[in-house]
Tab-separated table of N, CA and C in Angstrom:
chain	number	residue	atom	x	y	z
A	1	UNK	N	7.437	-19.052	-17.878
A	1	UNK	CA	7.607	-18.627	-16.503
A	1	UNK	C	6.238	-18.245	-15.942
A	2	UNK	N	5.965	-18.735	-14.766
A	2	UNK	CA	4.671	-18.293	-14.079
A	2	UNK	C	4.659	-17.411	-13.761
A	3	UNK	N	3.260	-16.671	-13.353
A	3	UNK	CA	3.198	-15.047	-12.745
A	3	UNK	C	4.118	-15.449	-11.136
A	4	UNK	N	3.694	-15.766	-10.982
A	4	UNK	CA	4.306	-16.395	-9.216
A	4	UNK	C	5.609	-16.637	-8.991
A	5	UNK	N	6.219	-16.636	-10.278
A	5	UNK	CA	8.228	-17.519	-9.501
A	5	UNK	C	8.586	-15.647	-9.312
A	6	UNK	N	9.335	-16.075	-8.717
A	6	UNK	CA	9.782	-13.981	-8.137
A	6	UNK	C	9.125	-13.187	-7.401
A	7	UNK	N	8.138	-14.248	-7.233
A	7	UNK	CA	7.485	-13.433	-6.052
A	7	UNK	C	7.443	-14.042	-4.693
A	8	UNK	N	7.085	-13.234	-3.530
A	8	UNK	CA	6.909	-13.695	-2.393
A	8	UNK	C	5.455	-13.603	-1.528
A	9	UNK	N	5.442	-14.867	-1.133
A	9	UNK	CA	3.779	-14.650	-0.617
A	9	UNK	C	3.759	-14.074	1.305
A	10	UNK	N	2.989	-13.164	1.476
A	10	UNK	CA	3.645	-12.583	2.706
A	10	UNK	C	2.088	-12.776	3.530
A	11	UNK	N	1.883	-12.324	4.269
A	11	UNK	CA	0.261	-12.146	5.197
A	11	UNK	C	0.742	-11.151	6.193
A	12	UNK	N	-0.417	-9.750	5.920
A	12	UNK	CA	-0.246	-8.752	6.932
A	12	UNK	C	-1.543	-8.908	7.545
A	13	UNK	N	-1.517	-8.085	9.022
A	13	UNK	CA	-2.946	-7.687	9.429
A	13	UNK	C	-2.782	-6.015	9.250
A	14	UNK	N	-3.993	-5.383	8.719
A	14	UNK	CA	-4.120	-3.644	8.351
A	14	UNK	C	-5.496	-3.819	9.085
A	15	UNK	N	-5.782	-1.855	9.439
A	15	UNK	CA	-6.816	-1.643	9.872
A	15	UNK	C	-7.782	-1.832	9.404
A	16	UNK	N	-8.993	-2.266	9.665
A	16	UNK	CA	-9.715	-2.784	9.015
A	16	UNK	C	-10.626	-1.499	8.720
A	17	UNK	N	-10.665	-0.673	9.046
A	17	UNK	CA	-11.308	0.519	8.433
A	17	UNK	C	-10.483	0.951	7.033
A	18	UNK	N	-9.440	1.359	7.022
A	18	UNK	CA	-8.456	1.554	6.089
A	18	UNK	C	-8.406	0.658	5.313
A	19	UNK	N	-8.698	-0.676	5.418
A	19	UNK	CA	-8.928	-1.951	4.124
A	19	UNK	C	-10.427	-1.682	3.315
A	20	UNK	N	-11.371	-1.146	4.207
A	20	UNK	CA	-12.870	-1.206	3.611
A	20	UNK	C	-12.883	-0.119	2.732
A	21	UNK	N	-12.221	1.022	2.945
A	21	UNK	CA	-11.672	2.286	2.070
A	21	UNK	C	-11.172	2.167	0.969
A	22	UNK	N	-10.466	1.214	1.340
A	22	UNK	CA	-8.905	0.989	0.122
A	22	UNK	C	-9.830	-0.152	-1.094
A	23	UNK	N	-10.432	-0.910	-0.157
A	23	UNK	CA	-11.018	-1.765	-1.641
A	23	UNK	C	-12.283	-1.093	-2.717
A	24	UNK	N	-12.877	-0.434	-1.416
A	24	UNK	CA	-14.171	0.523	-2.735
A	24	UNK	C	-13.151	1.319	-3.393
A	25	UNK	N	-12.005	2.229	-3.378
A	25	UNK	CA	-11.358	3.076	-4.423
A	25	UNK	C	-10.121	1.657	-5.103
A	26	UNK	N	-9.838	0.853	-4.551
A	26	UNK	CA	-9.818	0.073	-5.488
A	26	UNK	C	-10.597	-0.129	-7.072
A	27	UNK	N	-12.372	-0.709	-6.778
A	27	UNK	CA	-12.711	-0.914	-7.727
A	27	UNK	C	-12.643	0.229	-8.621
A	28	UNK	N	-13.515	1.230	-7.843
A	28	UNK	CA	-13.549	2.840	-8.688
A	28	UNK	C	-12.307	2.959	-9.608
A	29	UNK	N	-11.248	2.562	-9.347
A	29	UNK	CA	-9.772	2.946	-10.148
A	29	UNK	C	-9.203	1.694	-10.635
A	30	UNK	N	-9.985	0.784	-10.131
A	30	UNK	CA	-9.124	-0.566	-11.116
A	30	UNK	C	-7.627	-1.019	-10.623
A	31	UNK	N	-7.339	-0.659	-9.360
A	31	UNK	CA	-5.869	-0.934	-8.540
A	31	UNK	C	-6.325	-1.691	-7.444
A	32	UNK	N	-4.977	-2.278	-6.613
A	32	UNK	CA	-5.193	-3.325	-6.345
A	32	UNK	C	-4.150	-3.359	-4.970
A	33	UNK	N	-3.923	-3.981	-4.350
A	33	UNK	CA	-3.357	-4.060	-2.883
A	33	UNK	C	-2.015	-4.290	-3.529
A	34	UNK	N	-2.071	-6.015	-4.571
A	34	UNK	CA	-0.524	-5.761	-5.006
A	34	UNK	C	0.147	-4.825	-5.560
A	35	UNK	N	-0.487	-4.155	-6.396
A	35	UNK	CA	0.114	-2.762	-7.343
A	35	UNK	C	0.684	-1.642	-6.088
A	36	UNK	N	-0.302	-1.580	-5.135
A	36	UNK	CA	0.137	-0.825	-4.071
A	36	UNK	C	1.476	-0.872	-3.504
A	37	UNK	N	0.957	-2.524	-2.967
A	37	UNK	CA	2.577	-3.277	-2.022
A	37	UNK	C	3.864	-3.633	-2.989
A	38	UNK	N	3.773	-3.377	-4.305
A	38	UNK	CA	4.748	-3.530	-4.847
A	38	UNK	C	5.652	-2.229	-5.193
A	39	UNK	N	4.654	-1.104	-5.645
A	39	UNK	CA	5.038	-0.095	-5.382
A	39	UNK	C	5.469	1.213	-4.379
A	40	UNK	N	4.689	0.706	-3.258
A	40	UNK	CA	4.907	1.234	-1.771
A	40	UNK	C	6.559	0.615	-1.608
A	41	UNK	N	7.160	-0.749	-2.126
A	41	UNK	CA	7.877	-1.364	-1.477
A	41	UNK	C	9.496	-0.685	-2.528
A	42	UNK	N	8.618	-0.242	-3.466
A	42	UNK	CA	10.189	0.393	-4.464
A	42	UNK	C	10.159	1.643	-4.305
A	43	UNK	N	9.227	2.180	-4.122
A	43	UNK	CA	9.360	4.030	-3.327
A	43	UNK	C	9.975	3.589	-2.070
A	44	UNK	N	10.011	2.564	-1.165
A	44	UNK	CA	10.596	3.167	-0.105
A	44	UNK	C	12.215	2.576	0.115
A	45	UNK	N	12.487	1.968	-1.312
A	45	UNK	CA	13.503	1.734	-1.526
A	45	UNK	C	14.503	2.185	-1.934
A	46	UNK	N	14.056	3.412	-3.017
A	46	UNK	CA	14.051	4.022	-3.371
A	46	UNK	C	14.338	5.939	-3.796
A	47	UNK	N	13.651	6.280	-2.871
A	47	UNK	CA	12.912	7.784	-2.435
A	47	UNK	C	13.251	7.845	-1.406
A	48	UNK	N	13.749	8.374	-0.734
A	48	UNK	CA	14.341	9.298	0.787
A	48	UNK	C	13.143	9.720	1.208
A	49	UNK	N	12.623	10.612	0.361
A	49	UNK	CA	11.575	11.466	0.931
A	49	UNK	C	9.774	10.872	1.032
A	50	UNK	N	10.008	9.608	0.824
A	50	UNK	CA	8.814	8.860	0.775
A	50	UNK	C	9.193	7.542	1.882
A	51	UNK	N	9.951	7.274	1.675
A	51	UNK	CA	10.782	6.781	3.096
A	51	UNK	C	10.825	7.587	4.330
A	52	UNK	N	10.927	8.888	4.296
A	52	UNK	CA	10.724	9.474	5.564
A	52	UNK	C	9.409	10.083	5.859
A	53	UNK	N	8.356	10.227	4.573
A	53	UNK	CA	7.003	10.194	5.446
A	53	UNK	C	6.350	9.309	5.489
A	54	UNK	N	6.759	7.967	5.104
A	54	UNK	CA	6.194	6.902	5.726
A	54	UNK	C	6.987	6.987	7.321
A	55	UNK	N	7.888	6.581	7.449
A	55	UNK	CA	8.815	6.819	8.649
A	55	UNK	C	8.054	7.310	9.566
A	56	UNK	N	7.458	8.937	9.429
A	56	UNK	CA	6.646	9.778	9.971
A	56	UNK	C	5.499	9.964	10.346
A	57	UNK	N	4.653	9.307	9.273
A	57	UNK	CA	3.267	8.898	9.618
A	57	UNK	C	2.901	8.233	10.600
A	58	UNK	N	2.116	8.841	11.617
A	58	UNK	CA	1.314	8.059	12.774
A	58	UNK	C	0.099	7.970	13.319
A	59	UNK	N	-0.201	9.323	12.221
A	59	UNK	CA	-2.177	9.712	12.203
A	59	UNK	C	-2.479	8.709	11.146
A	60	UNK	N	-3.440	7.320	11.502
A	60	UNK	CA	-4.069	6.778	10.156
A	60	UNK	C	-5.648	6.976	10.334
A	61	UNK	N	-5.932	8.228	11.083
A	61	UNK	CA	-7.782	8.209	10.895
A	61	UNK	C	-7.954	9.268	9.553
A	62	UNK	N	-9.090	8.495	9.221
A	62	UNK	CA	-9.522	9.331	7.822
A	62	UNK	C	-10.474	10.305	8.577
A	63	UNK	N	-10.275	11.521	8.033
A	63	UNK	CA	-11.461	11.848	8.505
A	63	UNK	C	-12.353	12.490	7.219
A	64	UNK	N	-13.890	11.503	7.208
A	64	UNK	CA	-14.850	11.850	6.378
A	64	UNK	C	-15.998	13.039	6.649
């Protein structure tokens, strides 16, 4: 079985500030957008309470 049968290939657009973030602590930690989107996608399947602060969230500035 290939890595690929069971999966689905999707295309988002994200902020592009929030992508340039996400890939330097990427390398630093060795994780990855899919590990994210796969797991973002069973917490909110999941979890009530991770489902409702995603739900909730509407501030996405970092502030450094």
């Amino acid at each position: 079985m290939s890595k690929s049968e069971g999966m689905t290939l999707t295309s988002v657009k994200v902020k592009s500030n929030l992508f340039e973030d996400f890939k330097i602590e990427c390398v630093k930690r060795k994780f990855s957008f899919q590990k994210l989107s796969d797991r973002a996608i069973f917490l909110y399947l999941t979890d009530e309470d991770f489902r409702k602060k995603n739900n909730n969230q509407t501030n996405l500035d970092i502030n450094k």
